[in-house]
């Protein structure tokens, strides 16, 4: 493995950490409700656990409402039950045609809780980034130990790994700052 391969490996795995962070942050509620809230709700569709968006249209019709319009009306009761079991914080309203989820506006306290969760997700992502850095540094040190690179190249490799790490930490901070602002916006 060359230094450039180590850098590529590092960036690739740090990108995965950023993606995981984005996915985690998308589960947080902001002032405007998102269909991501029901992303993990699955119904039993002919014996197979199936996401809601594969059995009907799932739309955020306004800032506080999600509408689920199943393609087969006989699924309404199953969808309603799955939402109740998923415990997402609202009760489904079934009018015989569609299911509507009405989310109350967020209180200041709820916003702070969501911002706190965002910070927790940030820490998790930073730990993942540091773990990738440690792994990359170990690989650089092994190259030097195996006499494949010089001591100067080892130092440069460790410095480059740190630069990559720093740039990803900055990305994380920017992503979370944006999400926190979104959460706290009334």
JSON list of C-alpha atoms in Angstrom, two decimals:
[
{"chain": "A", "resi": 1, "resn": "UNK", "atom": "CA", "xyz": [0.00, 0.00, 0.00]},
{"chain": "A", "resi": 2, "resn": "UNK", "atom": "CA", "xyz": [1.35, 3.45, -0.93]},
{"chain": "A", "resi": 3, "resn": "UNK", "atom": "CA", "xyz": [0.85, 6.71, 0.92]},
{"chain": "A", "resi": 4, "resn": "UNK", "atom": "CA", "xyz": [-1.60, 7.91, -1.76]},
{"chain": "A", "resi": 5, "resn": "UNK", "atom": "CA", "xyz": [-3.63, 4.73, -1.33]},
{"chain": "A", "resi": 6, "resn": "UNK", "atom": "CA", "xyz": [-3.70, 5.38, 2.42]},
{"chain": "A", "resi": 7, "resn": "UNK", "atom": "CA", "xyz": [-4.93, 8.96, 1.81]},
{"chain": "A", "resi": 8, "resn": "UNK", "atom": "CA", "xyz": [-7.63, 7.70, -0.57]},
{"chain": "A", "resi": 9, "resn": "UNK", "atom": "CA", "xyz": [-8.68, 5.05, 1.95]},
{"chain": "A", "resi": 10, "resn": "UNK", "atom": "CA", "xyz": [-8.81, 7.69, 4.69]},
{"chain": "A", "resi": 11, "resn": "UNK", "atom": "CA", "xyz": [-10.94, 10.08, 2.63]},
{"chain": "A", "resi": 12, "resn": "UNK", "atom": "CA", "xyz": [-13.29, 7.30, 1.52]},
{"chain": "A", "resi": 13, "resn": "UNK", "atom": "CA", "xyz": [-13.91, 6.13, 5.09]},
{"chain": "A", "resi": 14, "resn": "UNK", "atom": "CA", "xyz": [-14.25, 9.67, 6.42]},
{"chain": "A", "resi": 15, "resn": "UNK", "atom": "CA", "xyz": [-16.80, 10.37, 3.67]},
{"chain": "A", "resi": 16, "resn": "UNK", "atom": "CA", "xyz": [-18.78, 7.39, 4.96]},
{"chain": "A", "resi": 17, "resn": "UNK", "atom": "CA", "xyz": [-18.70, 8.91, 8.46]},
{"chain": "A", "resi": 18, "resn": "UNK", "atom": "CA", "xyz": [-20.04, 12.19, 7.05]},
{"chain": "A", "resi": 19, "resn": "UNK", "atom": "CA", "xyz": [-22.83, 10.29, 5.25]},
{"chain": "A", "resi": 20, "resn": "UNK", "atom": "CA", "xyz": [-23.74, 8.47, 8.45]},
{"chain": "A", "resi": 21, "resn": "UNK", "atom": "CA", "xyz": [-23.86, 11.82, 10.27]},
{"chain": "A", "resi": 22, "resn": "UNK", "atom": "CA", "xyz": [-26.12, 13.32, 7.58]},
{"chain": "A", "resi": 23, "resn": "UNK", "atom": "CA", "xyz": [-28.43, 10.31, 7.84]},
{"chain": "A", "resi": 24, "resn": "UNK", "atom": "CA", "xyz": [-28.56, 10.61, 11.63]},
{"chain": "A", "resi": 25, "resn": "UNK", "atom": "CA", "xyz": [-29.24, 14.35, 11.46]},
{"chain": "A", "resi": 26, "resn": "UNK", "atom": "CA", "xyz": [-32.06, 13.80, 8.97]},
{"chain": "A", "resi": 27, "resn": "UNK", "atom": "CA", "xyz": [-33.90, 11.82, 11.63]},
{"chain": "A", "resi": 28, "resn": "UNK", "atom": "CA", "xyz": [-34.06, 14.91, 13.85]},
{"chain": "A", "resi": 29, "resn": "UNK", "atom": "CA", "xyz": [-37.15, 17.03, 13.77]},
{"chain": "A", "resi": 30, "resn": "UNK", "atom": "CA", "xyz": [-36.84, 20.67, 12.80]},
{"chain": "A", "resi": 31, "resn": "UNK", "atom": "CA", "xyz": [-39.51, 23.36, 12.63]},
{"chain": "A", "resi": 32, "resn": "UNK", "atom": "CA", "xyz": [-40.65, 21.81, 9.36]},
{"chain": "A", "resi": 33, "resn": "UNK", "atom": "CA", "xyz": [-41.64, 18.15, 9.48]},
{"chain": "A", "resi": 34, "resn": "UNK", "atom": "CA", "xyz": [-39.83, 15.79, 7.10]},
{"chain": "A", "resi": 35, "resn": "UNK", "atom": "CA", "xyz": [-40.87, 12.44, 5.64]},
{"chain": "A", "resi": 36, "resn": "UNK", "atom": "CA", "xyz": [-37.64, 11.02, 7.10]},
{"chain": "A", "resi": 37, "resn": "UNK", "atom": "CA", "xyz": [-39.61, 10.73, 10.36]},
{"chain": "A", "resi": 38, "resn": "UNK", "atom": "CA", "xyz": [-41.48, 7.72, 8.90]},
{"chain": "A", "resi": 39, "resn": "UNK", "atom": "CA", "xyz": [-38.56, 6.34, 6.90]},
{"chain": "A", "resi": 40, "resn": "UNK", "atom": "CA", "xyz": [-37.98, 3.45, 9.32]},
{"chain": "A", "resi": 41, "resn": "UNK", "atom": "CA", "xyz": [-41.67, 2.55, 9.65]},
{"chain": "A", "resi": 42, "resn": "UNK", "atom": "CA", "xyz": [-42.30, -0.77, 7.91]},
{"chain": "A", "resi": 43, "resn": "UNK", "atom": "CA", "xyz": [-45.54, -2.63, 7.27]},
{"chain": "A", "resi": 44, "resn": "UNK", "atom": "CA", "xyz": [-46.10, -6.32, 6.69]},
{"chain": "A", "resi": 45, "resn": "UNK", "atom": "CA", "xyz": [-46.78, -6.37, 2.94]},
{"chain": "A", "resi": 46, "resn": "UNK", "atom": "CA", "xyz": [-47.60, -9.93, 1.88]},
{"chain": "A", "resi": 47, "resn": "UNK", "atom": "CA", "xyz": [-45.21, -11.33, 4.49]},
{"chain": "A", "resi": 48, "resn": "UNK", "atom": "CA", "xyz": [-42.35, -8.91, 3.80]},
{"chain": "A", "resi": 49, "resn": "UNK", "atom": "CA", "xyz": [-41.44, -5.91, 6.01]},
{"chain": "A", "resi": 50, "resn": "UNK", "atom": "CA", "xyz": [-41.77, -3.03, 3.54]},
{"chain": "A", "resi": 51, "resn": "UNK", "atom": "CA", "xyz": [-41.04, 0.71, 3.97]},
{"chain": "A", "resi": 52, "resn": "UNK", "atom": "CA", "xyz": [-44.05, 3.02, 3.66]},
{"chain": "A", "resi": 53, "resn": "UNK", "atom": "CA", "xyz": [-42.65, 4.79, 0.60]},
{"chain": "A", "resi": 54, "resn": "UNK", "atom": "CA", "xyz": [-42.81, 1.47, -1.29]},
{"chain": "A", "resi": 55, "resn": "UNK", "atom": "CA", "xyz": [-46.53, 0.93, -0.68]},
{"chain": "A", "resi": 56, "resn": "UNK", "atom": "CA", "xyz": [-47.77, 4.48, -1.24]},
{"chain": "A", "resi": 57, "resn": "UNK", "atom": "CA", "xyz": [-46.80, 8.11, -1.58]},
{"chain": "A", "resi": 58, "resn": "UNK", "atom": "CA", "xyz": [-45.43, 9.79, 1.53]},
{"chain": "A", "resi": 59, "resn": "UNK", "atom": "CA", "xyz": [-45.51, 13.59, 1.38]},
{"chain": "A", "resi": 60, "resn": "UNK", "atom": "CA", "xyz": [-44.92, 16.47, 3.77]},
{"chain": "A", "resi": 61, "resn": "UNK", "atom": "CA", "xyz": [-47.95, 18.49, 2.74]},
{"chain": "A", "resi": 62, "resn": "UNK", "atom": "CA", "xyz": [-47.11, 21.44, 4.99]},
{"chain": "A", "resi": 63, "resn": "UNK", "atom": "CA", "xyz": [-44.78, 22.35, 7.87]},
{"chain": "A", "resi": 64, "resn": "UNK", "atom": "CA", "xyz": [-46.59, 20.11, 10.39]},
{"chain": "A", "resi": 65, "resn": "UNK", "atom": "CA", "xyz": [-48.37, 17.42, 8.32]},
{"chain": "A", "resi": 66, "resn": "UNK", "atom": "CA", "xyz": [-47.29, 14.20, 6.61]},
{"chain": "A", "resi": 67, "resn": "UNK", "atom": "CA", "xyz": [-49.78, 12.51, 4.30]},
{"chain": "A", "resi": 68, "resn": "UNK", "atom": "CA", "xyz": [-49.49, 8.83, 3.39]},
{"chain": "A", "resi": 69, "resn": "UNK", "atom": "CA", "xyz": [-51.56, 7.78, 0.38]},
{"chain": "A", "resi": 70, "resn": "UNK", "atom": "CA", "xyz": [-51.33, 3.99, -0.08]},
{"chain": "A", "resi": 71, "resn": "UNK", "atom": "CA", "xyz": [-51.61, 2.57, -3.57]},
{"chain": "A", "resi": 72, "resn": "UNK", "atom": "CA", "xyz": [-53.83, -0.20, -2.18]},
{"chain": "A", "resi": 73, "resn": "UNK", "atom": "CA", "xyz": [-56.57, 1.10, 0.14]},
{"chain": "A", "resi": 74, "resn": "UNK", "atom": "CA", "xyz": [-56.72, -2.24, 2.00]},
{"chain": "A", "resi": 75, "resn": "UNK", "atom": "CA", "xyz": [-53.31, -1.32, 3.51]},
{"chain": "A", "resi": 76, "resn": "UNK", "atom": "CA", "xyz": [-54.69, 1.66, 5.47]},
{"chain": "A", "resi": 77, "resn": "UNK", "atom": "CA", "xyz": [-55.23, -0.34, 8.69]},
{"chain": "A", "resi": 78, "resn": "UNK", "atom": "CA", "xyz": [-51.77, -1.99, 8.42]},
{"chain": "A", "resi": 79, "resn": "UNK", "atom": "CA", "xyz": [-50.09, 1.39, 7.89]},
{"chain": "A", "resi": 80, "resn": "UNK", "atom": "CA", "xyz": [-52.01, 2.92, 10.78]},
{"chain": "A", "resi": 81, "resn": "UNK", "atom": "CA", "xyz": [-50.97, 0.03, 13.06]},
{"chain": "A", "resi": 82, "resn": "UNK", "atom": "CA", "xyz": [-47.31, 0.22, 11.95]},
{"chain": "A", "resi": 83, "resn": "UNK", "atom": "CA", "xyz": [-47.18, 3.95, 12.73]},
{"chain": "A", "resi": 84, "resn": "UNK", "atom": "CA", "xyz": [-48.67, 3.37, 16.20]},
{"chain": "A", "resi": 85, "resn": "UNK", "atom": "CA", "xyz": [-46.14, 0.59, 16.89]},
{"chain": "A", "resi": 86, "resn": "UNK", "atom": "CA", "xyz": [-43.24, 2.75, 15.62]},
{"chain": "A", "resi": 87, "resn": "UNK", "atom": "CA", "xyz": [-44.08, 5.32, 18.32]},
{"chain": "A", "resi": 88, "resn": "UNK", "atom": "CA", "xyz": [-43.00, 8.40, 16.35]},
{"chain": "A", "resi": 89, "resn": "UNK", "atom": "CA", "xyz": [-44.83, 10.78, 18.66]},
{"chain": "A", "resi": 90, "resn": "UNK", "atom": "CA", "xyz": [-48.14, 11.27, 16.80]},
{"chain": "A", "resi": 91, "resn": "UNK", "atom": "CA", "xyz": [-51.28, 9.25, 16.24]},
{"chain": "A", "resi": 92, "resn": "UNK", "atom": "CA", "xyz": [-52.30, 8.52, 12.65]},
{"chain": "A", "resi": 93, "resn": "UNK", "atom": "CA", "xyz": [-55.59, 9.94, 11.35]},
{"chain": "A", "resi": 94, "resn": "UNK", "atom": "CA", "xyz": [-57.25, 7.56, 8.87]},
{"chain": "A", "resi": 95, "resn": "UNK", "atom": "CA", "xyz": [-60.04, 9.09, 6.78]},
{"chain": "A", "resi": 96, "resn": "UNK", "atom": "CA", "xyz": [-60.58, 5.99, 4.62]},
{"chain": "A", "resi": 97, "resn": "UNK", "atom": "CA", "xyz": [-58.52, 7.41, 1.75]},
{"chain": "A", "resi": 98, "resn": "UNK", "atom": "CA", "xyz": [-55.24, 8.63, 3.24]},
{"chain": "A", "resi": 99, "resn": "UNK", "atom": "CA", "xyz": [-53.47, 8.69, 6.58]},
{"chain": "A", "resi": 100, "resn": "UNK", "atom": "CA", "xyz": [-52.45, 12.06, 7.94]},
{"chain": "A", "resi": 101, "resn": "UNK", "atom": "CA", "xyz": [-49.93, 12.65, 10.68]},
{"chain": "A", "resi": 102, "resn": "UNK", "atom": "CA", "xyz": [-50.32, 16.02, 12.40]},
{"chain": "A", "resi": 103, "resn": "UNK", "atom": "CA", "xyz": [-47.20, 17.09, 14.28]},
{"chain": "A", "resi": 104, "resn": "UNK", "atom": "CA", "xyz": [-47.61, 19.85, 16.86]},
{"chain": "A", "resi": 105, "resn": "UNK", "atom": "CA", "xyz": [-45.31, 22.86, 16.53]},
{"chain": "A", "resi": 106, "resn": "UNK", "atom": "CA", "xyz": [-42.08, 22.33, 18.44]},
{"chain": "A", "resi": 107, "resn": "UNK", "atom": "CA", "xyz": [-41.63, 23.98, 21.81]},
{"chain": "A", "resi": 108, "resn": "UNK", "atom": "CA", "xyz": [-38.39, 25.66, 22.83]},
{"chain": "A", "resi": 109, "resn": "UNK", "atom": "CA", "xyz": [-37.63, 22.69, 25.08]},
{"chain": "A", "resi": 110, "resn": "UNK", "atom": "CA", "xyz": [-38.12, 20.21, 22.21]},
{"chain": "A", "resi": 111, "resn": "UNK", "atom": "CA", "xyz": [-35.83, 22.30, 20.00]},
{"chain": "A", "resi": 112, "resn": "UNK", "atom": "CA", "xyz": [-33.13, 22.20, 22.65]},
{"chain": "A", "resi": 113, "resn": "UNK", "atom": "CA", "xyz": [-33.50, 18.41, 22.97]},
{"chain": "A", "resi": 114, "resn": "UNK", "atom": "CA", "xyz": [-33.13, 18.02, 19.20]},
{"chain": "A", "resi": 115, "resn": "UNK", "atom": "CA", "xyz": [-30.07, 20.30, 19.21]},
{"chain": "A", "resi": 116, "resn": "UNK", "atom": "CA", "xyz": [-28.59, 18.18, 22.01]},
{"chain": "A", "resi": 117, "resn": "UNK", "atom": "CA", "xyz": [-29.15, 15.03, 19.94]},
{"chain": "A", "resi": 118, "resn": "UNK", "atom": "CA", "xyz": [-27.41, 16.75, 17.02]},
{"chain": "A", "resi": 119, "resn": "UNK", "atom": "CA", "xyz": [-24.40, 17.33, 19.27]},
{"chain": "A", "resi": 120, "resn": "UNK", "atom": "CA", "xyz": [-24.42, 13.65, 20.26]},
{"chain": "A", "resi": 121, "resn": "UNK", "atom": "CA", "xyz": [-24.44, 12.65, 16.58]},
{"chain": "A", "resi": 122, "resn": "UNK", "atom": "CA", "xyz": [-21.55, 15.07, 16.03]},
{"chain": "A", "resi": 123, "resn": "UNK", "atom": "CA", "xyz": [-19.46, 13.43, 18.73]},
{"chain": "A", "resi": 124, "resn": "UNK", "atom": "CA", "xyz": [-20.18, 10.01, 17.27]},
{"chain": "A", "resi": 125, "resn": "UNK", "atom": "CA", "xyz": [-19.03, 11.21, 13.83]},
{"chain": "A", "resi": 126, "resn": "UNK", "atom": "CA", "xyz": [-15.87, 12.80, 15.26]},
{"chain": "A", "resi": 127, "resn": "UNK", "atom": "CA", "xyz": [-15.00, 9.56, 17.04]},
{"chain": "A", "resi": 128, "resn": "UNK", "atom": "CA", "xyz": [-15.44, 7.68, 13.77]},
{"chain": "A", "resi": 129, "resn": "UNK", "atom": "CA", "xyz": [-13.18, 10.21, 12.01]},
{"chain": "A", "resi": 130, "resn": "UNK", "atom": "CA", "xyz": [-10.52, 9.86, 14.72]},
{"chain": "A", "resi": 131, "resn": "UNK", "atom": "CA", "xyz": [-10.69, 6.07, 14.44]},
{"chain": "A", "resi": 132, "resn": "UNK", "atom": "CA", "xyz": [-10.08, 6.30, 10.68]},
{"chain": "A", "resi": 133, "resn": "UNK", "atom": "CA", "xyz": [-7.16, 8.66, 11.34]},
{"chain": "A", "resi": 134, "resn": "UNK", "atom": "CA", "xyz": [-5.64, 6.23, 13.85]},
{"chain": "A", "resi": 135, "resn": "UNK", "atom": "CA", "xyz": [-5.99, 3.38, 11.36]},
{"chain": "A", "resi": 136, "resn": "UNK", "atom": "CA", "xyz": [-4.35, 5.46, 8.60]},
{"chain": "A", "resi": 137, "resn": "UNK", "atom": "CA", "xyz": [-1.52, 6.51, 10.93]},
{"chain": "A", "resi": 138, "resn": "UNK", "atom": "CA", "xyz": [-0.92, 2.87, 11.84]},
{"chain": "A", "resi": 139, "resn": "UNK", "atom": "CA", "xyz": [-0.66, 2.01, 8.15]},
{"chain": "A", "resi": 140, "resn": "UNK", "atom": "CA", "xyz": [1.84, 4.84, 7.56]},
{"chain": "A", "resi": 141, "resn": "UNK", "atom": "CA", "xyz": [3.93, 3.71, 10.54]},
{"chain": "A", "resi": 142, "resn": "UNK", "atom": "CA", "xyz": [3.86, 0.13, 9.27]},
{"chain": "A", "resi": 143, "resn": "UNK", "atom": "CA", "xyz": [5.18, 1.29, 5.87]},
{"chain": "A", "resi": 144, "resn": "UNK", "atom": "CA", "xyz": [8.11, 2.95, 7.66]},
{"chain": "A", "resi": 145, "resn": "UNK", "atom": "CA", "xyz": [8.67, -0.07, 9.90]},
{"chain": "A", "resi": 146, "resn": "UNK", "atom": "CA", "xyz": [8.72, -2.32, 6.81]},
{"chain": "A", "resi": 147, "resn": "UNK", "atom": "CA", "xyz": [11.30, 0.08, 5.27]},
{"chain": "A", "resi": 148, "resn": "UNK", "atom": "CA", "xyz": [8.99, 0.95, 2.36]},
{"chain": "A", "resi": 149, "resn": "UNK", "atom": "CA", "xyz": [9.19, 4.69, 3.14]},
{"chain": "A", "resi": 150, "resn": "UNK", "atom": "CA", "xyz": [11.78, 6.92, 4.78]},
{"chain": "A", "resi": 151, "resn": "UNK", "atom": "CA", "xyz": [11.41, 8.64, 8.15]},
{"chain": "A", "resi": 152, "resn": "UNK", "atom": "CA", "xyz": [10.72, 11.97, 6.39]},
{"chain": "A", "resi": 153, "resn": "UNK", "atom": "CA", "xyz": [8.02, 10.35, 4.24]},
{"chain": "A", "resi": 154, "resn": "UNK", "atom": "CA", "xyz": [6.50, 8.86, 7.39]},
{"chain": "A", "resi": 155, "resn": "UNK", "atom": "CA", "xyz": [6.38, 12.31, 9.01]},
{"chain": "A", "resi": 156, "resn": "UNK", "atom": "CA", "xyz": [4.85, 13.81, 5.85]},
{"chain": "A", "resi": 157, "resn": "UNK", "atom": "CA", "xyz": [2.33, 10.97, 5.73]},
{"chain": "A", "resi": 158, "resn": "UNK", "atom": "CA", "xyz": [1.26, 11.50, 9.33]},
{"chain": "A", "resi": 159, "resn": "UNK", "atom": "CA", "xyz": [1.01, 15.27, 8.71]},
{"chain": "A", "resi": 160, "resn": "UNK", "atom": "CA", "xyz": [-1.14, 14.71, 5.59]},
{"chain": "A", "resi": 161, "resn": "UNK", "atom": "CA", "xyz": [-3.43, 12.32, 7.48]},
{"chain": "A", "resi": 162, "resn": "UNK", "atom": "CA", "xyz": [-3.88, 14.99, 10.17]},
{"chain": "A", "resi": 163, "resn": "UNK", "atom": "CA", "xyz": [-4.68, 17.64, 7.50]},
{"chain": "A", "resi": 164, "resn": "UNK", "atom": "CA", "xyz": [-7.31, 15.34, 5.99]},
{"chain": "A", "resi": 165, "resn": "UNK", "atom": "CA", "xyz": [-8.76, 14.70, 9.46]},
{"chain": "A", "resi": 166, "resn": "UNK", "atom": "CA", "xyz": [-8.88, 18.42, 10.26]},
{"chain": "A", "resi": 167, "resn": "UNK", "atom": "CA", "xyz": [-10.71, 19.17, 7.00]},
{"chain": "A", "resi": 168, "resn": "UNK", "atom": "CA", "xyz": [-13.34, 16.53, 7.81]},
{"chain": "A", "resi": 169, "resn": "UNK", "atom": "CA", "xyz": [-13.81, 17.83, 11.35]},
{"chain": "A", "resi": 170, "resn": "UNK", "atom": "CA", "xyz": [-14.47, 21.28, 9.83]},
{"chain": "A", "resi": 171, "resn": "UNK", "atom": "CA", "xyz": [-17.05, 19.71, 7.47]},
{"chain": "A", "resi": 172, "resn": "UNK", "atom": "CA", "xyz": [-18.76, 18.05, 10.42]},
{"chain": "A", "resi": 173, "resn": "UNK", "atom": "CA", "xyz": [-18.88, 21.34, 12.34]},
{"chain": "A", "resi": 174, "resn": "UNK", "atom": "CA", "xyz": [-20.39, 23.15, 9.32]},
{"chain": "A", "resi": 175, "resn": "UNK", "atom": "CA", "xyz": [-23.04, 20.46, 8.76]},
{"chain": "A", "resi": 176, "resn": "UNK", "atom": "CA", "xyz": [-24.07, 20.43, 12.41]},
{"chain": "A", "resi": 177, "resn": "UNK", "atom": "CA", "xyz": [-24.08, 24.22, 12.73]},
{"chain": "A", "resi": 178, "resn": "UNK", "atom": "CA", "xyz": [-26.45, 24.40, 9.76]},
{"chain": "A", "resi": 179, "resn": "UNK", "atom": "CA", "xyz": [-28.71, 21.67, 11.18]},
{"chain": "A", "resi": 180, "resn": "UNK", "atom": "CA", "xyz": [-28.73, 23.24, 14.66]},
{"chain": "A", "resi": 181, "resn": "UNK", "atom": "CA", "xyz": [-29.72, 26.59, 13.16]},
{"chain": "A", "resi": 182, "resn": "UNK", "atom": "CA", "xyz": [-32.51, 24.81, 11.28]},
{"chain": "A", "resi": 183, "resn": "UNK", "atom": "CA", "xyz": [-33.71, 23.13, 14.49]},
{"chain": "A", "resi": 184, "resn": "UNK", "atom": "CA", "xyz": [-33.66, 26.34, 16.55]},
{"chain": "A", "resi": 185, "resn": "UNK", "atom": "CA", "xyz": [-35.35, 28.47, 13.86]},
{"chain": "A", "resi": 186, "resn": "UNK", "atom": "CA", "xyz": [-38.93, 29.28, 14.83]}
]
